[in-house]
Coordinates of C-alpha atoms and ligand atoms in Angstrom, one line a residue:
M1 CA 0.0 0.0 0.0
I2 CA 1.1 3.5 -0.7
D3 CA 0.8 4.8 2.9
T4 CA 4.1 6.4 3.7
L5 CA 6.2 9.1 2.2
R6 CA 8.8 6.5 1.4
D7 CA 6.3 4.4 -0.5
Y8 CA 5.3 7.4 -2.5
R9 CA 8.8 8.3 -3.3
S10 CA 9.7 4.8 -4.6
A11 CA 6.4 4.6 -6.5
F12 CA 7.2 8.0 -8.2
A13 CA 10.8 7.0 -9.0
L14 CA 9.7 3.7 -10.5
A15 CA 6.9 5.2 -12.5
G16 CA 9.1 8.1 -13.7
A17 CA 11.9 5.8 -14.8
G18 CA 9.2 3.7 -16.5
G19 CA 7.9 6.7 -18.3
L20 CA 11.3 7.5 -19.6
A21 CA 11.8 3.9 -20.7
S22 CA 8.5 3.9 -22.5
V23 CA 9.2 7.0 -24.5
A24 CA 12.7 5.9 -25.3
G25 CA 11.2 2.5 -26.3
S26 CA 9.0 4.3 -28.8
Y27 CA 12.0 6.3 -30.0
A28 CA 14.0 3.0 -30.5
A29 CA 11.1 1.6 -32.6
T30 CA 10.5 4.7 -34.8
G31 CA 13.5 7.0 -34.6
F32 CA 12.8 10.7 -35.1
T33 CA 9.8 10.3 -37.3
P34 CA 6.1 11.3 -37.2
Q35 CA 5.4 7.8 -35.7
F36 CA 7.3 8.6 -32.5
V37 CA 4.9 9.2 -29.6
G38 CA 6.7 12.5 -29.0
A39 CA 5.5 13.7 -32.4
A40 CA 1.8 13.1 -31.6
T41 CA 2.2 14.7 -28.2
E42 CA 3.8 17.7 -29.9
E43 CA 0.8 17.9 -32.2
V44 CA -1.7 17.8 -29.4
L45 CA 0.3 20.5 -27.4
R46 CA 0.5 22.7 -30.4
D47 CA -3.2 22.4 -31.1
L48 CA -4.0 23.2 -27.5
S49 CA -1.8 26.3 -27.4
P50 CA -3.6 29.6 -28.0
D51 CA -2.9 31.1 -31.4
V52 CA -1.3 34.2 -29.8
L53 CA 1.2 32.0 -28.0
V54 CA 2.1 30.2 -31.2
A55 CA 2.5 33.5 -33.0
F56 CA 4.6 34.8 -30.1
A57 CA 6.8 31.7 -30.1
I58 CA 7.3 32.0 -33.9
E59 CA 8.1 35.7 -33.9
Q60 CA 10.0 36.2 -30.6
L61 CA 11.5 32.8 -30.0
G62 CA 11.9 31.5 -33.5
D63 CA 13.6 28.1 -33.6
L64 CA 13.9 28.2 -29.8
G65 CA 10.2 28.2 -29.6
H66 CA 10.1 25.1 -31.7
Q67 CA 12.7 23.4 -29.5
L68 CA 10.8 24.4 -26.3
L69 CA 7.6 22.8 -27.8
L70 CA 9.5 19.7 -28.6
V71 CA 11.1 19.4 -25.2
G72 CA 7.7 20.1 -23.6
A73 CA 6.1 17.4 -25.8
I74 CA 8.6 14.8 -24.8
A75 CA 8.3 15.7 -21.2
T76 CA 4.5 15.4 -21.4
A77 CA 4.8 12.0 -23.1
I78 CA 7.1 10.8 -20.3
G79 CA 4.6 12.1 -17.8
L80 CA 1.7 10.3 -19.4
F81 CA 3.5 7.0 -19.6
A82 CA 4.7 7.5 -16.0
L83 CA 1.0 7.8 -15.0
A84 CA 0.3 4.5 -16.8
G85 CA 3.0 2.9 -14.7
F86 CA 1.8 4.6 -11.5
A87 CA -1.7 3.3 -12.2
G88 CA -0.2 -0.1 -12.5
I89 CA 1.5 0.3 -9.1
V90 CA -1.8 1.3 -7.5
A91 CA -3.5 -1.7 -9.0
A92 CA -0.8 -4.0 -7.8
D93 CA -0.8 -2.5 -4.3
R94 CA -4.6 -2.6 -4.0
T95 CA -4.8 -6.3 -5.1
G96 CA -1.5 -7.4 -3.6
H97 CA -0.6 -9.1 -6.9
A98 CA 1.6 -8.0 -9.8
L99 CA -0.6 -9.3 -12.6
P100 CA -3.5 -6.7 -12.3
G101 CA -0.8 -4.0 -12.2
V102 CA 0.8 -5.4 -15.3
A103 CA -2.6 -5.4 -17.1
V104 CA -3.4 -1.8 -15.9
G105 CA 0.1 -0.3 -16.6
G106 CA 0.7 -2.1 -19.9
G107 CA -3.0 -1.6 -21.0
I108 CA -3.0 2.1 -20.4
A109 CA 0.3 2.5 -22.2
L110 CA -0.9 0.5 -25.2
A111 CA -4.1 2.5 -25.2
L112 CA -2.1 5.8 -25.1
S113 CA 0.1 4.6 -28.0
F114 CA -2.7 3.4 -30.2
T115 CA -4.7 6.5 -29.5
V116 CA -1.9 8.6 -31.0
G117 CA -1.6 6.3 -33.9
S118 CA 1.7 4.5 -33.0
P119 CA 2.7 1.4 -35.0
V120 CA 2.5 -1.9 -33.1
L121 CA 6.2 -2.2 -32.4
S122 CA 6.3 1.3 -30.9
A123 CA 3.2 0.6 -28.8
A124 CA 4.7 -2.6 -27.5
A125 CA 7.9 -0.8 -26.6
T126 CA 5.9 1.7 -24.6
A127 CA 3.8 -1.0 -22.9
L128 CA 6.7 -3.1 -21.7
P129 CA 8.2 -0.7 -19.2
A130 CA 4.8 0.4 -18.0
A131 CA 4.0 -3.3 -17.3
A132 CA 7.4 -3.9 -15.7
V133 CA 6.9 -1.0 -13.2
P134 CA 4.2 -2.8 -11.0
V135 CA 6.2 -6.0 -11.1
A136 CA 9.3 -4.1 -9.8
R137 CA 7.0 -2.7 -7.2
R138 CA 5.8 -6.1 -6.0
V139 CA 9.4 -7.5 -6.0
S140 CA 10.8 -4.6 -4.0
D141 CA 7.9 -4.8 -1.5
G142 CA 9.0 -8.3 -0.6
P143 CA 12.0 -7.9 1.7
A144 CA 11.3 -7.0 5.3
E145 CA 14.5 -5.1 5.6
T146 CA 14.2 -1.4 4.7
S147 CA 17.7 -1.3 3.2
E148 CA 17.0 -4.4 1.1
R149 CA 13.8 -2.8 -0.1
R150 CA 15.6 0.3 -1.0
R151 CA 18.2 -1.6 -2.9
A152 CA 15.5 -3.4 -4.8
V153 CA 13.8 -0.2 -5.8
L154 CA 17.1 1.4 -6.8
G155 CA 18.0 -1.6 -8.9
S156 CA 14.7 -1.5 -10.7
V157 CA 14.9 2.2 -11.3
G158 CA 18.5 1.8 -12.5
S159 CA 17.4 -1.0 -14.9
L160 CA 14.6 1.1 -16.3
L161 CA 16.9 4.1 -16.8
G162 CA 19.4 1.7 -18.5
L163 CA 16.6 0.6 -20.9
A164 CA 15.8 4.3 -21.5
A165 CA 19.4 5.0 -22.4
A166 CA 19.6 2.0 -24.7
G167 CA 16.3 3.0 -26.4
T168 CA 17.6 6.5 -26.9
V169 CA 20.8 5.2 -28.5
I170 CA 19.0 2.8 -30.8
G171 CA 16.5 5.5 -31.8
T172 CA 19.3 8.0 -32.6
Q173 CA 21.1 5.4 -34.7
R174 CA 18.0 4.6 -36.7
D175 CA 18.4 5.8 -40.3
T176 CA 15.4 8.0 -41.0
G177 CA 17.1 10.0 -43.8
I178 CA 16.6 9.9 -47.5
E179 CA 19.5 9.3 -49.9
T180 CA 19.4 12.1 -52.5
E181 CA 21.1 11.4 -55.8
P182 CA 22.4 13.9 -58.3
L183 CA 19.9 14.7 -61.0
D184 CA 20.4 13.5 -64.6
E185 CA 20.4 17.1 -65.8
Q186 CA 23.9 17.8 -64.3
A187 CA 25.2 19.7 -67.4
E188 CA 22.3 22.2 -67.2
T189 CA 22.2 22.6 -63.5
E190 CA 25.9 23.0 -63.2
A191 CA 25.9 25.7 -65.9
L192 CA 23.2 27.6 -64.1
L193 CA 24.8 27.3 -60.7
D194 CA 28.0 28.6 -62.3
T195 CA 26.1 31.6 -63.6
A196 CA 24.8 32.2 -60.1
E197 CA 28.3 32.1 -58.7
E198 CA 29.7 34.4 -61.4
R199 CA 26.9 36.9 -60.8
S200 CA 27.3 36.9 -57.1
L201 CA 29.0 40.1 -55.9
D202 CA 32.5 39.7 -54.5
V203 CA 31.5 40.4 -50.9
A204 CA 33.0 38.3 -48.1
G205 CA 30.8 37.2 -45.2
I206 CA 27.4 36.9 -46.8
E207 CA 26.0 34.1 -48.9
G208 CA 26.1 34.2 -52.7
L209 CA 23.1 34.2 -55.0
V210 CA 22.4 30.6 -54.2
S211 CA 22.2 30.0 -50.5
D212 CA 24.8 27.7 -48.9
E213 CA 22.2 26.8 -46.3
F214 CA 18.6 27.1 -47.1
Y215 CA 16.3 27.9 -44.1
E216 CA 13.7 25.3 -43.1
V217 CA 10.3 26.1 -41.6
D218 CA 8.0 23.2 -40.7
Y219 CA 5.0 23.4 -38.4
S220 CA 6.0 20.0 -37.0
S221 CA 9.4 19.0 -35.6
F222 CA 9.1 15.7 -37.4
D223 CA 9.5 15.6 -41.2
P224 CA 7.7 12.8 -43.0
T225 CA 9.9 10.3 -44.9
V226 CA 8.3 9.8 -48.3
D227 CA 9.9 7.4 -50.7
Q228 CA 9.7 8.6 -54.3
D229 CA 8.5 5.1 -55.4
D230 CA 5.5 5.4 -53.1
W231 CA 4.7 9.0 -53.8
E232 CA 1.6 10.0 -55.6
L233 CA -0.1 13.3 -56.4
A234 CA -3.9 13.3 -56.7
V235 CA -5.7 16.1 -58.5
T236 CA -9.2 16.1 -57.0
G237 CA -12.2 18.1 -55.9
E238 CA -14.3 20.2 -58.3
V239 CA -12.7 18.9 -61.5
D240 CA -14.0 17.2 -64.6
E241 CA -11.6 14.4 -64.4
P242 CA -9.7 13.7 -61.2
F243 CA -6.5 11.7 -61.7
T244 CA -3.4 10.5 -59.9
L245 CA 0.2 10.6 -61.1
D246 CA 3.3 8.9 -59.7
F247 CA 6.9 10.0 -59.6
D248 CA 7.8 8.4 -62.9
D249 CA 4.9 10.2 -64.6
L250 CA 6.1 13.4 -63.2
R251 CA 9.7 12.7 -64.2
G252 CA 8.4 11.9 -67.7
R253 CA 7.1 15.5 -68.1
E254 CA 9.1 18.4 -69.5
S255 CA 11.7 19.4 -66.9
E256 CA 12.7 23.0 -66.2
H257 CA 15.2 24.7 -64.0
R258 CA 14.2 27.8 -62.1
F259 CA 15.9 30.0 -59.6
V260 CA 13.3 30.7 -56.9
T261 CA 13.7 32.7 -53.7
L262 CA 11.5 31.8 -50.7
R263 CA 10.8 34.0 -47.6
C264 CA 8.8 33.1 -44.5
V265 CA 6.0 35.4 -43.4
G266 CA 6.9 34.6 -39.8
E267 CA 10.5 35.8 -40.0
N268 CA 11.8 39.0 -38.5
L269 CA 12.3 42.1 -40.7
N270 CA 16.1 41.4 -40.9
G271 CA 15.7 37.7 -40.2
K272 CA 17.3 34.9 -42.1
K273 CA 14.4 32.9 -43.3
M274 CA 14.9 34.1 -46.9
D275 CA 16.9 32.0 -49.3
N276 CA 17.4 31.2 -52.9
A277 CA 18.0 28.0 -54.8
L278 CA 18.0 26.5 -58.3
W279 CA 15.0 24.1 -58.5
T280 CA 14.3 21.5 -61.1
G281 CA 10.7 20.4 -61.8
T282 CA 7.8 20.8 -64.1
P283 CA 5.0 23.4 -64.4
V284 CA 1.7 22.8 -62.7
A285 CA -0.6 24.4 -65.2
P286 CA -0.8 21.5 -67.7
L287 CA -1.9 19.2 -64.9
I288 CA -4.6 21.5 -63.8
E289 CA -5.7 21.8 -67.4
R290 CA -5.9 18.1 -67.7
A291 CA -8.2 17.8 -64.7
G292 CA -10.5 20.6 -65.9
P293 CA -11.1 22.7 -62.8
Q294 CA -14.8 23.7 -62.1
G295 CA -14.6 25.1 -58.6
G296 CA -16.7 28.1 -57.7
C297 CA -14.2 29.9 -55.6
E298 CA -11.3 29.7 -58.1
C299 CA -9.3 28.4 -55.2
V300 CA -7.3 25.3 -54.3
R301 CA -6.3 23.4 -51.2
L302 CA -2.9 21.6 -51.3
H303 CA -2.4 18.7 -48.9
A304 CA 0.9 17.3 -47.7
A305 CA 2.3 14.1 -46.2
D306 CA 2.8 15.8 -42.9
D307 CA -1.0 16.7 -42.8
Y308 CA -0.2 20.4 -43.6
Y309 CA -2.6 22.1 -45.9
Q310 CA -2.8 25.5 -47.6
V311 CA -5.6 27.3 -49.5
F312 CA -4.9 29.9 -52.1
P313 CA -6.1 31.2 -55.5
L314 CA -6.1 28.8 -58.4
S315 CA -4.5 31.6 -60.5
A316 CA -1.4 31.5 -58.2
L317 CA -1.1 27.8 -58.6
Q318 CA -1.4 28.1 -62.4
R319 CA 2.0 29.7 -62.4
G320 CA 3.3 27.2 -60.0
F321 CA 6.0 24.6 -60.3
L322 CA 6.3 21.0 -59.0
A323 CA 10.0 20.7 -57.9
Y324 CA 11.8 17.5 -57.4
G325 CA 15.3 18.8 -57.6
M326 CA 17.3 21.4 -55.7
N327 CA 20.7 22.7 -56.7
G328 CA 21.4 19.8 -59.0
T329 CA 20.3 16.9 -56.6
E330 CA 17.0 15.3 -55.7
L331 CA 15.0 17.4 -53.3
P332 CA 16.4 16.9 -49.8
K333 CA 14.1 15.5 -47.1
G334 CA 13.8 18.7 -45.2
H335 CA 12.7 20.6 -48.3
G336 CA 9.9 18.3 -49.2
H337 CA 11.3 15.1 -50.7
P338 CA 10.3 13.9 -53.2
V339 CA 8.1 16.7 -54.5
R340 CA 7.1 20.2 -53.4
T341 CA 5.3 23.1 -54.9
L342 CA 6.8 26.5 -55.6
I343 CA 4.4 29.4 -56.2
P344 CA 6.0 32.5 -57.6
G345 CA 6.1 35.6 -55.5
H346 CA 4.1 34.4 -52.6
W347 CA 5.1 34.0 -49.0
G348 CA 6.9 30.7 -48.2
E349 CA 3.9 29.0 -46.5
I350 CA 2.0 28.1 -49.7
N351 CA 5.1 26.4 -51.2
V352 CA 3.8 23.1 -49.9
K353 CA 6.4 20.4 -49.2
W354 CA 5.8 16.6 -49.5
V355 CA 2.8 17.6 -51.5
T356 CA 0.3 14.7 -52.1
E357 CA -2.9 16.3 -53.3
I358 CA -4.2 19.3 -55.3
E359 CA -7.9 19.8 -54.4
V360 CA -9.9 22.3 -56.4
L361 CA -12.4 23.8 -54.0
D362 CA -15.9 25.0 -54.4
Q363 CA -15.9 27.3 -51.4
E364 CA -13.3 29.5 -49.7
A365 CA -11.5 27.8 -46.9
E366 CA -8.6 28.5 -44.6
G367 CA -5.1 26.9 -44.6
Y368 CA -3.2 25.6 -41.6
W369 CA -1.7 29.0 -40.7
E370 CA -4.7 31.1 -41.7
E371 CA -6.8 29.1 -39.2
R372 CA -4.3 30.3 -36.6
G373 CA -4.6 34.0 -37.6
W374 CA -1.8 34.4 -40.1
H375 CA -2.3 36.1 -43.5
G376 CA 0.6 34.5 -45.4
T377 CA -0.9 33.3 -48.6
G378 CA -0.4 36.6 -50.6
P379 CA 2.5 38.2 -52.3
V380 CA 5.7 38.8 -50.3
E381 CA 6.7 42.3 -49.0
T382 CA 9.7 44.0 -50.5
V383 CA 12.8 43.8 -48.4
A384 CA 16.5 44.7 -48.4
K385 CA 18.5 42.9 -45.7
L386 CA 21.7 44.0 -43.9
Y387 CA 23.1 41.3 -41.5
D388 CA 26.0 41.8 -39.1
E389 CA 28.2 39.8 -41.6
G390 CA 27.2 42.3 -44.3
V391 CA 29.2 45.1 -42.6
E392 CA 33.0 45.0 -43.4
H393 CA 35.5 47.5 -42.1
K394 CA 38.1 47.5 -44.8
D395 CA 41.8 48.1 -44.4
D396 CA 41.7 51.4 -46.2
G397 CA 39.2 52.7 -43.6
N398 CA 36.1 52.4 -45.7
V399 CA 33.1 50.5 -44.7
R400 CA 31.5 48.1 -47.2
L401 CA 27.9 47.2 -46.7
A402 CA 26.2 44.3 -48.5
G403 CA 23.1 42.2 -48.4
H404 CA 20.2 40.6 -50.3
A405 CA 17.0 42.2 -51.6
Y406 CA 13.8 40.5 -52.7
A407 CA 10.5 41.7 -54.0
G408 CA 8.8 38.5 -55.3
T409 CA 7.7 38.6 -58.9
R410 CA 7.9 42.4 -59.0
G411 CA 11.7 42.1 -59.0
V412 CA 14.2 44.4 -57.4
Q413 CA 14.9 47.6 -59.4
T414 CA 17.2 49.4 -57.1
V415 CA 18.5 49.3 -53.5
E416 CA 19.1 52.6 -51.7
V417 CA 21.4 53.1 -48.8
S418 CA 21.4 56.0 -46.3
T419 CA 24.3 56.5 -44.0
D420 CA 22.7 59.5 -42.2
G421 CA 19.5 57.9 -40.8
G422 CA 17.5 58.5 -43.9
D423 CA 18.2 62.1 -44.8
T424 CA 20.1 61.3 -48.0
W425 CA 20.2 58.2 -50.1
A426 CA 22.7 56.6 -52.5
E427 CA 22.1 53.9 -55.0
A428 CA 23.8 50.6 -54.2
A429 CA 25.5 48.4 -56.7
L430 CA 23.4 45.4 -57.7
S431 CA 24.2 41.9 -58.8
E432 CA 23.2 41.1 -62.4
P433 CA 19.7 39.5 -62.3
L434 CA 19.5 35.7 -62.4
P435 CA 17.2 34.2 -65.0
G436 CA 13.7 33.7 -63.4
D437 CA 10.9 35.9 -62.3
D438 CA 11.0 35.3 -58.5
V439 CA 14.6 35.8 -57.6
W440 CA 16.4 38.0 -55.1
R441 CA 19.5 40.1 -55.9
Q442 CA 22.5 41.2 -53.9
W443 CA 23.4 44.7 -53.3
S444 CA 26.6 46.4 -52.0
H445 CA 27.7 49.9 -51.1
E446 CA 30.9 51.4 -49.8
F447 CA 31.4 54.6 -47.9
T448 CA 34.0 56.5 -45.9
P449 CA 32.9 56.8 -42.4
S450 CA 33.3 59.6 -39.9
G451 CA 32.1 58.8 -36.5
T452 CA 28.8 57.0 -35.9
H453 CA 26.5 56.3 -38.7
E454 CA 22.8 55.3 -38.7
V455 CA 22.7 53.1 -41.8
V456 CA 19.3 52.5 -43.4
V457 CA 18.6 50.3 -46.5
R458 CA 15.5 50.0 -48.6
A459 CA 14.7 48.3 -51.9
V460 CA 12.6 49.7 -54.8
D461 CA 10.6 47.0 -56.6
G462 CA 10.1 46.6 -60.3
N463 CA 6.9 48.7 -60.3
G464 CA 8.9 51.6 -58.8
D465 CA 7.4 51.2 -55.4
V466 CA 9.7 51.9 -52.4
Q467 CA 9.7 49.2 -49.7
P468 CA 7.2 50.4 -47.1
E469 CA 8.7 52.4 -44.3
E470 CA 6.1 51.7 -41.6
R471 CA 7.1 49.0 -39.2
S472 CA 4.9 46.1 -38.5
D473 CA 5.5 42.7 -36.8
S474 CA 5.6 39.6 -38.8
Y475 CA 2.2 38.5 -37.3
P476 CA -0.1 38.4 -39.0
S477 CA 0.9 39.4 -42.5
G478 CA 4.7 39.6 -42.6
P479 CA 7.2 42.1 -41.3
T480 CA 7.5 45.6 -42.9
G481 CA 9.8 48.6 -42.4
W482 CA 13.4 49.5 -43.3
V483 CA 16.3 47.6 -41.9
S484 CA 18.7 50.0 -40.1
R485 CA 21.8 49.6 -37.9
T486 CA 24.4 51.7 -36.3
V487 CA 27.8 51.5 -37.8
E488 CA 30.9 52.9 -36.1
G489 CA 33.5 54.4 -38.4
Ligands
MTE1 N1 4.2 20.2 -45.9 C1 4.6 21.4 -45.5 N2 4.9 22.4 -46.3 C2 5.4 23.5 -45.9 C3 5.6 23.8 -44.5 C4 5.2 22.8 -43.6 O1 5.3 22.9 -42.4 N3 4.7 21.6 -44.1 N4 6.0 25.0 -44.1 C5 5.8 26.1 -45.0 C6 6.5 27.4 -44.7 S1 5.8 28.3 -43.4 C7 7.6 27.9 -45.4 S2 8.2 29.4 -45.0 C8 8.2 27.1 -46.4 C9 9.7 26.9 -46.1 O2 10.3 26.1 -47.1 P1 11.7 25.5 -46.7 O3 11.6 24.7 -45.4 O4 12.1 24.6 -47.9 O5 12.6 26.7 -46.6 O6 7.6 25.8 -46.6 C10 6.2 25.8 -46.5 N5 5.7 24.5 -46.8
MO2 MO1 6.7 30.3 -43.5

């Protein structure tokens, strides 16, 4: 019976260690995939969080917010499975037998796992420790000697922690990656990548016209693993002829290479969630044509293998691209392997990765982020960036400033730099444009400093419109304002 503080403590220790072992067991069975119980817990926590909290986490905490959510999810999962073990202990204590405890502990763990959609092996791996906890309780209750009982408890807790450690190691070693091969079209992609390198300005510190590291934004911490041989894209909804196409069908279509820049609506004004790559794929329009769209709202919903979905105008999709290659190799897992959409000039969020279905709608609906208050389906805001690394104090005493500017399909016409807080402006040098209608450019500007300078940069888009000066947060419709920083001479 749990009737003394000592009993409580040993029950908690056993149940806690069991909870750890259960979650680690699931991890051993699934690795870092959407099947891991931590993934489902993360989803539940995210859905329970108020929208403003999610928006705050994205804006203010960025990737840290994601990490906190993940840690919270795993801790919650451990707590839930610990509760299963604890219920097992109570059952064993009440009846004086281990068996009812095993049934209760293991049963609750199994139920938890199956509720969140775990595969059988993962569910079994969570149930085993939860069932072992009440057994350990009965065993350690046997000896009359306090010290012996304590040793028995410590031994059991130690074994469960050992299991947890082993499970974690196995899970970490599990290969959940995707091998990406170079594309067949090497000659073309290499020539284009060379062009991008040649046209990149000779400025140290900042990335060239093709990003070395392309940012990643996913609503979930767990990327789906989609084999290209299993991949299918269904065109459905309000269409004359719904159809499905597989990866070979897609590969059989005309292939095209496009430089396309993406920017996340949730990034900060001078944030780093804006990048450019050379993508290989095929235009979407002929596929839409083939299905014969009839929908009344002229809008579509795209679905993805991670259950993400986005709704936006059919007209935007008509200019879209189904990409299966990035910088000369197959699409990496994190960027949507095997196929993603790229929609010219729109915020990153409608560039759906791991895309599985194009559904033509009859009525307006909201996408994943729109349901949470964001307005990120429209055209991107114009921006010129200036990172720390973009400021170079040269040996001759001059200061060289450089960065990237992007204005979606409007294109960047000029970038202007002020070194006196916006009183006077000079035109920056620009990189030669890359082929493509949705690509950023680099800018650079050198000046001779005297004292402290308030540097401000702004881009002018292809329509002649100056980047809006008024500051706004990224939530809900993307950051606006001019990037500025203090530069000491
Ligand atoms: N399936 C899926 N597609 C997605 C997302 C996602 O979470 N799931 N995130 C979107 C967001 S918010 C952005 S900004 C871009 C980022 O693309 P990247 O990760 O390749 O940079 O993908 C979009 N496509
Ligand atoms: Mo985004």
